[in-house]
Short mmCIF file of C-alpha atoms in Angstrom, two decimals:
data_model
loop_
_atom_site.label_atom_id
_atom_site.label_comp_id
_atom_site.label_asym_id
_atom_site.label_seq_id
_atom_site.Cartn_x
_atom_site.Cartn_y
_atom_site.Cartn_z
CA MET T 473 146.41 -3.09 -75.06
CA PRO T 474 147.54 -3.21 -78.57
CA ARG T 475 144.90 -3.05 -81.35
CA HIS T 476 144.14 -6.87 -82.44
CA PHE T 477 143.62 -7.87 -86.38
CA ASP T 478 142.92 -11.52 -87.61
CA THR T 479 145.78 -11.42 -90.29
CA THR T 480 148.45 -8.97 -91.10
CA TYR T 481 147.29 -8.19 -94.49
CA ASP T 482 143.75 -6.64 -92.20
CA VAL T 483 146.50 -4.50 -90.73
CA VAL T 484 148.25 -3.51 -93.74
CA LYS T 485 144.52 -2.96 -96.08
CA GLU T 486 142.98 -1.37 -92.75
CA LEU T 487 146.11 1.02 -91.74
CA LYS T 488 147.80 1.15 -94.61
CA PRO T 489 151.05 2.21 -93.14
CA SER T 490 154.11 4.45 -94.46
CA TYR T 491 155.25 3.47 -91.20
CA PRO T 492 156.96 0.17 -89.62
CA VAL T 493 154.67 -1.96 -87.84
CA TYR T 494 155.51 -4.92 -85.48
CA CYS T 495 153.09 -7.45 -85.49
CA LEU T 496 152.70 -9.91 -82.53
CA ARG T 497 151.79 -12.65 -82.00
CA PRO T 498 150.29 -13.41 -78.40
CA ASP T 499 149.69 -17.19 -78.82
CA ILE T 500 152.62 -17.89 -80.35
CA LEU T 501 154.59 -16.23 -76.91
CA ARG T 502 152.31 -18.09 -75.00
CA ASP T 503 152.73 -21.29 -76.07
CA ALA T 504 156.87 -20.87 -76.74
CA ALA T 505 156.74 -20.07 -73.07
CA ARG T 506 154.86 -22.90 -71.83
CA ARG T 507 156.88 -24.89 -74.09
CA PHE T 508 159.76 -23.81 -72.16
CA VAL T 509 158.46 -23.99 -68.69
CA ASP T 510 157.02 -27.63 -69.16
CA ILE T 511 160.74 -29.56 -71.08
CA PHE T 512 163.63 -27.76 -69.05
CA PRO T 513 163.96 -29.76 -65.66
CA GLY T 514 164.87 -26.81 -63.48
CA LYS T 515 164.11 -22.70 -63.52
CA VAL T 516 163.08 -20.81 -66.90
CA LEU T 517 164.78 -17.54 -67.08
CA TYR T 518 163.11 -14.75 -69.68
CA ALA T 519 166.65 -12.99 -70.95
CA VAL T 520 165.02 -9.37 -70.76
CA LYS T 521 167.75 -7.96 -73.05
CA CYS T 522 166.03 -10.51 -76.12
CA ASN T 523 163.16 -8.17 -76.58
CA PRO T 524 162.31 -5.61 -73.33
CA HIS T 525 158.87 -4.85 -74.64
CA PRO T 526 156.39 -5.03 -71.93
CA GLU T 527 153.92 -6.50 -74.29
CA ILE T 528 155.97 -9.17 -75.05
CA MET T 529 156.58 -10.02 -71.22
CA ARG T 530 153.06 -9.66 -70.48
CA TYR T 531 152.28 -12.50 -72.67
CA LEU T 532 155.48 -14.70 -71.77
CA HIS T 533 154.41 -14.69 -68.43
CA GLU T 534 151.08 -15.82 -69.32
CA GLY T 535 152.59 -18.89 -70.67
CA GLY T 536 154.41 -19.49 -67.18
CA VAL T 537 157.62 -17.57 -67.19
CA ARG T 538 158.20 -16.86 -63.64
CA HIS T 539 161.79 -15.73 -63.52
CA PHE T 540 163.65 -13.27 -65.71
CA ASP T 541 167.62 -13.07 -66.58
CA THR T 542 168.43 -8.91 -66.11
CA ALA T 543 171.49 -7.31 -66.63
CA SER T 544 170.68 -3.55 -65.22
CA PRO T 545 168.87 -1.91 -62.49
CA GLU T 546 166.72 -0.44 -65.43
CA GLU T 547 165.68 -4.15 -66.41
CA ILE T 548 165.07 -4.89 -63.01
CA ALA T 549 162.63 -2.35 -62.20
CA LEU T 550 161.19 -3.29 -65.49
CA VAL T 551 160.50 -6.35 -64.14
CA ARG T 552 159.33 -5.69 -60.38
CA ARG T 553 156.82 -2.68 -62.03
CA GLN T 554 155.16 -5.33 -64.57
CA PHE T 555 155.20 -8.59 -61.99
CA PRO T 556 155.69 -7.31 -58.59
CA GLY T 557 157.50 -10.42 -56.61
CA MET T 558 158.69 -12.29 -59.82
CA ASP T 559 162.34 -12.94 -59.22
CA ALA T 560 165.28 -11.41 -61.33
CA TYR T 561 168.55 -12.40 -61.59
CA PHE T 562 171.26 -9.85 -62.27
CA MET T 563 173.23 -12.04 -64.54
CA HIS T 564 176.06 -9.26 -65.47
CA PRO T 565 179.12 -10.36 -64.74
CA VAL T 566 180.25 -6.89 -64.93
CA LYS T 567 178.23 -4.19 -62.64
CA SER T 568 178.88 -0.19 -61.46
CA ARG T 569 179.17 -0.40 -57.61
CA ASP T 570 176.73 1.90 -57.69
CA ALA T 571 173.99 -1.13 -59.57
CA ILE T 572 175.21 -3.53 -57.30
CA ARG T 573 174.29 -1.37 -54.44
CA SER T 574 170.90 -0.22 -56.04
CA ALA T 575 169.96 -4.20 -57.70
CA HIS T 576 170.19 -5.44 -53.94
CA ARG T 577 169.00 -2.61 -51.60
CA VAL T 578 166.21 -1.45 -53.45
CA PHE T 579 164.91 -4.44 -55.25
CA GLY T 580 166.25 -7.23 -52.69
CA ILE T 581 168.11 -9.16 -55.82
CA ARG T 582 170.26 -12.08 -54.43
CA HIS T 583 171.53 -13.60 -57.70
CA PHE T 584 175.05 -12.21 -58.96
CA VAL T 585 177.41 -13.44 -61.50
CA ILE T 586 181.43 -12.97 -61.10
CA ASP T 587 184.22 -13.77 -63.69
CA THR T 588 186.76 -12.04 -61.83
CA GLU T 589 187.87 -12.22 -58.05
CA ASP T 590 187.65 -8.24 -58.53
CA GLU T 591 184.05 -8.13 -59.14
CA LEU T 592 183.05 -10.59 -55.82
CA HIS T 593 184.88 -8.00 -54.05
CA LYS T 594 182.70 -5.27 -55.57
CA ILE T 595 179.32 -7.68 -54.50
CA ARG T 596 180.94 -8.16 -51.03
CA ALA T 597 181.71 -4.86 -49.93
CA GLU T 598 178.17 -3.24 -52.01
CA THR T 599 175.97 -5.66 -50.17
CA ASP T 600 177.58 -5.44 -46.64
CA GLU T 601 178.56 -9.44 -47.32
CA ASP T 602 174.87 -10.35 -47.03
CA PRO T 603 175.37 -14.35 -46.47
CA ASP T 604 171.95 -14.66 -48.36
CA ILE T 605 173.87 -14.09 -51.47
CA ILE T 606 174.43 -16.36 -54.56
CA ILE T 607 177.17 -16.13 -56.75
CA HIS T 608 177.33 -18.03 -59.79
CA VAL T 609 180.97 -17.81 -61.31
CA ARG T 610 180.68 -17.58 -65.58
CA LEU T 611 182.71 -19.74 -67.30
CA ALA T 612 183.77 -19.12 -70.90
CA THR T 613 183.26 -21.71 -73.62
CA PRO T 614 184.20 -23.17 -76.37
CA PRO T 615 182.79 -21.55 -80.00
CA ALA T 616 179.68 -23.95 -80.62
CA GLY T 617 178.33 -23.50 -83.81
CA ALA T 618 176.99 -20.06 -82.44
CA ALA T 619 176.36 -17.11 -84.75
CA TYR T 620 177.25 -14.71 -81.24
CA ASN T 621 180.55 -16.15 -79.48
CA LEU T 622 179.90 -15.13 -75.98
CA SER T 623 183.00 -16.35 -74.49
CA ALA T 624 185.16 -13.75 -76.34
CA LYS T 625 184.12 -11.16 -73.78
CA PHE T 626 182.76 -13.38 -70.58
CA GLY T 627 183.37 -16.20 -68.56
CA ALA T 628 186.75 -17.31 -66.45
CA ARG T 629 188.82 -20.68 -67.57
CA PRO T 630 187.96 -24.20 -65.51
CA MET T 631 190.83 -23.52 -63.42
CA THR T 632 190.17 -19.81 -62.76
CA ALA T 633 186.33 -20.79 -62.46
CA ALA T 634 187.49 -23.30 -59.44
CA GLU T 635 189.94 -20.65 -57.38
CA LEU T 636 186.69 -18.03 -57.51
CA LEU T 637 184.57 -21.01 -56.55
CA LYS T 638 186.48 -21.51 -53.45
CA LYS T 639 187.14 -18.12 -52.86
CA VAL T 640 182.72 -17.80 -53.05
CA ASP T 641 182.55 -20.91 -50.84
CA SER T 642 185.26 -19.90 -48.06
CA TYR T 643 182.96 -16.49 -47.72
CA GLY T 644 179.66 -18.15 -46.53
CA TYR T 645 177.94 -18.34 -50.09
CA LYS T 646 176.03 -20.25 -52.04
CA ALA T 647 178.15 -21.13 -55.21
CA GLY T 648 176.61 -21.74 -58.58
CA LEU T 649 178.02 -22.30 -61.77
CA CYS T 650 176.90 -20.99 -65.15
CA PHE T 651 177.86 -20.66 -69.20
CA HIS T 652 176.54 -18.94 -72.17
CA VAL T 653 177.33 -21.07 -75.53
CA GLY T 654 176.45 -18.20 -77.43
CA SER T 655 173.62 -16.67 -79.00
CA GLN T 656 172.23 -18.87 -81.80
CA CYS T 657 173.62 -21.76 -81.16
CA THR T 658 172.85 -24.17 -83.89
CA SER T 659 174.99 -27.60 -81.66
CA PRO T 660 173.17 -29.04 -78.55
CA ASN T 661 176.81 -30.47 -78.26
CA GLY T 662 177.64 -27.54 -77.41
CA TYR T 663 175.97 -28.16 -74.21
CA ARG T 664 177.64 -31.28 -73.27
CA ILE T 665 180.84 -29.77 -73.43
CA ALA T 666 179.69 -26.92 -71.25
CA ILE T 667 178.51 -29.21 -69.19
CA GLU T 668 181.62 -30.97 -69.04
CA LEU T 669 183.79 -28.42 -67.83
CA ILE T 670 181.44 -27.50 -65.39
CA ARG T 671 182.02 -30.83 -63.97
CA GLN T 672 186.24 -30.72 -63.72
CA VAL T 673 185.83 -27.06 -62.69
CA ILE T 674 183.66 -28.72 -59.65
CA ASP T 675 186.13 -31.66 -59.15
CA PHE T 676 189.22 -29.19 -59.17
CA SER T 677 187.03 -26.93 -56.79
CA GLY T 678 185.77 -29.53 -54.61
CA VAL T 679 182.81 -26.72 -53.75
CA LYS T 680 179.20 -28.33 -53.19
CA LEU T 681 177.36 -26.33 -55.78
CA HIS T 682 173.75 -24.44 -54.89
CA SER T 683 172.63 -24.66 -58.60
CA ILE T 684 173.99 -24.57 -62.63
CA ASP T 685 172.95 -22.33 -65.32
CA VAL T 686 173.40 -23.72 -68.91
CA GLY T 687 172.34 -20.08 -70.05
CA GLY T 688 171.00 -19.33 -73.55
CA GLY T 689 171.80 -19.58 -76.78
CA PHE T 690 168.94 -21.40 -78.45
CA PRO T 691 168.14 -20.51 -81.44
CA GLY T 692 165.37 -18.68 -83.26
CA GLN T 693 164.41 -20.20 -87.41
CA TYR T 694 165.61 -17.47 -89.63
CA MET T 695 165.99 -18.68 -94.05
CA ASN T 696 169.74 -19.58 -93.16
CA GLN T 697 170.88 -20.89 -89.85
CA ARG T 698 167.14 -23.69 -88.34
CA GLY T 699 168.81 -25.48 -85.88
CA PRO T 700 167.57 -28.73 -84.17
CA ASN T 701 163.79 -29.10 -82.67
CA LEU T 702 164.05 -27.73 -79.25
CA ASP T 703 163.56 -31.50 -78.09
CA VAL T 704 166.89 -31.92 -79.65
CA PHE T 705 168.57 -29.66 -77.14
CA MET T 706 166.31 -30.22 -74.15
CA ASP T 707 167.28 -34.39 -74.75
CA GLU T 708 170.91 -33.17 -74.75
CA ILE T 709 170.79 -31.40 -71.17
CA LYS T 710 168.99 -33.71 -69.58
CA ASP T 711 171.09 -36.48 -70.80
CA CYS T 712 173.93 -34.17 -69.22
CA ILE T 713 172.26 -33.52 -65.75
CA ARG T 714 171.57 -37.50 -65.92
CA TRP T 715 175.38 -37.96 -66.09
CA LEU T 716 176.37 -34.73 -63.87
CA ASP T 717 174.10 -36.97 -60.92
CA MET T 718 173.99 -33.89 -59.07
CA PRO T 719 170.28 -33.77 -57.69
CA ASP T 720 170.49 -31.15 -54.59
CA ILE T 721 171.32 -29.05 -57.69
CA THR T 722 169.21 -26.63 -59.05
CA PHE T 723 169.65 -25.92 -62.93
CA MET T 724 168.42 -22.72 -65.04
CA CYS T 725 168.47 -21.61 -68.67
CA GLU T 726 167.99 -17.94 -70.26
CA PRO T 727 166.10 -18.65 -73.55
CA GLY T 728 165.63 -15.32 -75.38
CA ARG T 729 165.25 -15.51 -79.12
CA ALA T 730 163.71 -18.80 -78.88
CA LEU T 731 160.82 -17.68 -77.16
CA VAL T 732 160.59 -14.49 -78.59
CA SER T 733 162.04 -14.62 -82.48
CA SER T 734 158.94 -16.74 -83.94
CA GLY T 735 155.93 -14.28 -82.19
CA VAL T 736 156.66 -11.25 -84.03
CA SER T 737 156.48 -9.75 -87.46
CA LEU T 738 157.76 -6.81 -89.11
CA VAL T 739 155.38 -4.75 -91.68
CA THR T 740 157.92 -2.21 -93.74
CA GLN T 741 156.66 -0.88 -97.32
CA ILE T 742 158.43 -0.13 -100.23
CA GLN T 743 159.60 3.86 -100.60
CA LEU T 744 161.03 4.13 -103.61
CA ARG T 745 162.32 1.52 -106.75
CA LYS T 746 165.82 1.61 -108.46
CA GLU T 747 165.70 -0.88 -110.73
CA ASP T 748 166.45 -4.50 -108.71
CA GLN T 749 166.69 -1.90 -105.53
CA LEU T 750 163.96 -1.08 -102.89
CA PHE T 751 164.55 1.27 -100.37
CA ILE T 752 162.10 0.93 -96.72
CA ASN T 753 161.21 2.29 -94.10
CA ASP T 754 163.09 0.45 -91.73
CA GLY T 755 166.75 -0.99 -91.87
CA ILE T 756 169.67 -2.21 -90.21
CA TYR T 757 169.66 1.32 -87.90
CA GLY T 758 165.88 0.07 -86.63
CA SER T 759 165.02 -3.48 -86.10
CA LEU T 760 166.84 -5.62 -89.01
CA SER T 761 170.77 -5.05 -87.70
CA GLU T 762 170.83 -8.28 -87.20
CA ALA T 763 170.82 -8.79 -90.64
CA VAL T 764 174.43 -7.76 -90.32
CA THR T 765 175.54 -8.55 -87.27
CA GLY T 766 174.09 -12.30 -86.97
CA ASN T 767 174.09 -12.55 -90.95
CA LEU T 768 170.81 -13.62 -90.42
CA ARG T 769 168.05 -14.00 -93.22
CA PHE T 770 164.40 -13.04 -91.87
CA PRO T 771 161.68 -15.30 -94.27
CA VAL T 772 159.57 -12.19 -96.23
CA ARG T 773 156.48 -11.54 -97.17
CA PRO T 774 155.06 -9.46 -99.90
CA MET T 775 151.57 -7.16 -99.70
CA ARG T 776 149.85 -5.63 -101.96
CA ILE T 777 145.79 -3.74 -101.25
CA ASP T 778 145.34 -2.74 -104.93
CA GLY T 779 145.47 -5.97 -106.93
CA ASP T 780 148.04 -9.53 -107.52
CA PHE T 781 151.66 -9.80 -108.03
CA ASP T 782 152.92 -11.74 -111.21
CA PRO T 783 152.79 -15.11 -109.73
CA GLU T 784 155.74 -15.81 -113.24
CA GLU T 785 158.51 -14.04 -112.26
CA THR T 786 160.73 -12.75 -109.42
CA LEU T 787 163.93 -10.96 -108.81
CA GLU T 788 166.82 -11.20 -106.03
CA PHE T 789 166.53 -7.10 -104.55
CA THR T 790 169.38 -5.26 -102.27
CA ILE T 791 166.99 -3.62 -99.91
CA TYR T 792 168.36 -0.10 -98.28
CA GLY T 793 167.32 0.91 -95.08
CA PRO T 794 164.98 5.03 -94.97
CA THR T 795 168.16 6.27 -93.02
CA CYS T 796 170.79 8.36 -95.70
CA ASP T 797 173.99 5.90 -94.50
CA ASN T 798 174.75 3.68 -97.54
CA MET T 799 175.66 0.85 -95.00
CA ASP T 800 171.48 1.05 -94.11
CA VAL T 801 171.56 -1.84 -96.28
CA LEU T 802 170.93 -5.67 -95.43
CA PRO T 803 174.19 -7.43 -96.90
CA ALA T 804 171.87 -10.45 -98.77
CA THR T 805 169.69 -9.64 -101.71
CA VAL T 806 166.11 -10.74 -101.46
CA ASN T 807 163.99 -12.75 -104.06
CA LEU T 808 160.40 -10.95 -104.54
CA PRO T 809 157.88 -10.74 -106.98
CA ALA T 810 159.63 -9.10 -110.61
CA ASP T 811 156.81 -6.46 -110.49
CA ILE T 812 157.10 -5.38 -106.35
CA ARG T 813 156.35 -1.39 -106.32
CA GLU T 814 156.20 1.78 -104.30
CA GLY T 815 153.84 1.45 -102.09
CA ASP T 816 153.61 -2.30 -101.75
CA TRP T 817 154.63 -3.77 -98.66
CA ILE T 818 157.09 -6.27 -97.27
CA GLU T 819 156.68 -8.38 -93.54
CA PHE T 820 159.87 -9.63 -92.29
CA GLY T 821 159.12 -13.03 -90.22
CA HIS T 822 161.10 -14.42 -86.98
CA ILE T 823 162.02 -10.74 -86.12
CA GLY T 824 160.69 -10.88 -82.66
CA ALA T 825 164.86 -11.65 -81.17
CA TYR T 826 167.06 -8.24 -81.23
CA SER T 827 164.64 -6.06 -82.97
CA ASN T 828 163.21 -3.33 -81.22
CA ALA T 829 165.37 -3.71 -78.46
CA LEU T 830 168.93 -2.68 -81.27
CA ALA T 831 166.58 0.10 -82.57
CA THR T 832 168.33 3.37 -82.69
CA HIS T 833 166.92 7.07 -83.20
CA PHE T 834 169.30 7.71 -86.28
CA ASN T 835 167.65 10.04 -88.72
CA GLY T 836 165.26 10.49 -86.36
CA PHE T 837 163.66 7.30 -87.54
CA PHE T 838 162.30 4.71 -84.69
CA PRO T 839 159.88 2.01 -85.43
CA GLU T 840 157.47 1.78 -82.39
CA LEU T 841 153.81 0.60 -83.60
CA LEU T 842 152.24 -2.69 -82.20
CA VAL T 843 150.05 -4.09 -82.87
CA THR T 844 148.74 -7.96 -82.06
CA VAL T 845 147.41 -10.47 -84.75
CA GLY T 846 146.11 -14.13 -84.48
CA GLU T 847 147.99 -15.85 -87.72
CA THR T 848 151.39 -17.75 -87.77
CA PHE T 849 153.93 -16.04 -90.12
CA PRO T 850 154.03 -18.86 -92.89
CA PHE T 851 157.38 -20.23 -93.20
CA ILE T 852 158.14 -21.31 -96.46
CA ASP T 853 161.63 -22.80 -97.45
CA GLY T 854 163.37 -21.22 -100.15
CA GLU T 855 159.68 -19.37 -101.23
CA PHE T 856 157.96 -16.85 -99.90
CA PRO T 857 153.84 -16.99 -99.66
CA GLN T 858 152.06 -14.03 -101.61
CA VAL T 859 149.46 -11.99 -99.92
CA GLY T 860 147.49 -9.78 -101.89
#
């Protein structure tokens, strides 16, 4: 069990860490899981890739998550080791034959995804044409205001998807449709557009569906990207489900970011100041890669344990990570107290998604210490909350 502290200030005061520290908020994670399970009209699959840490998954499970979206035998094994008997779904559209065979024979996986006929043939061959398998055809959807357009890599066009559904049905499998509007989608209308395409594909194919998976994309809350409240997304999806009028279909979703982003913060220490440049002990090769890949700005909170910051003056600082690569820099400046100095700490909030999951060992730097805290990170628009 991770060590527990009431606040992140207590973490800093007691540990005085010269290394990055992940601060998990168990209550936030449990509450996020309960909310999704309560308001989504179907099965909620946690997207393991978003943050596979066992403690994260434990708190989501305690909040009611019983299904897991996985992309590899390794992720499937992670789920089954921690939660024997829980449902894992192999939702990657491109899989090796060994991976398909292992998922089916070793773990008994029944749900697979395709977006080509070749992938369907692979699954048939490596599962011995098991008639209990459910094949989901992934549909490409238009860009919908997301930070990452996931249909640029995966997904069949509507007519191709309809033909794939016919082929799946002709082989005697249960058929499903799925899509992903893109990670960090801030437009609820993206789901409506996708579900309208789903309706066209169903009509073209004439196949009776077993399930529809609306994917992930539900946004986290960042300084520069704050989507509508989750209720707005759910109202849109529920309205689309009523419009489809298919009461026998199982609906699924695959949230990742929206479940975990606000449940973790990262405490870093300033190791050197050069005028308006700060060098800290984590960066884009560690926990902060989405500042570059997704152009996300995390809320920050400066901390000092041996005095107070000057509340009157602030400065825009360039933040560098610890590696010797000059690309290891946050693309946007961060507003902090003008008198911040070496030895002070900066806490980055809403860091739970794709942080430790994407961290590398480049230059020997790797953030791994994890504690739990009881407080909520104080998100204040356009300002930073000071501690110390």
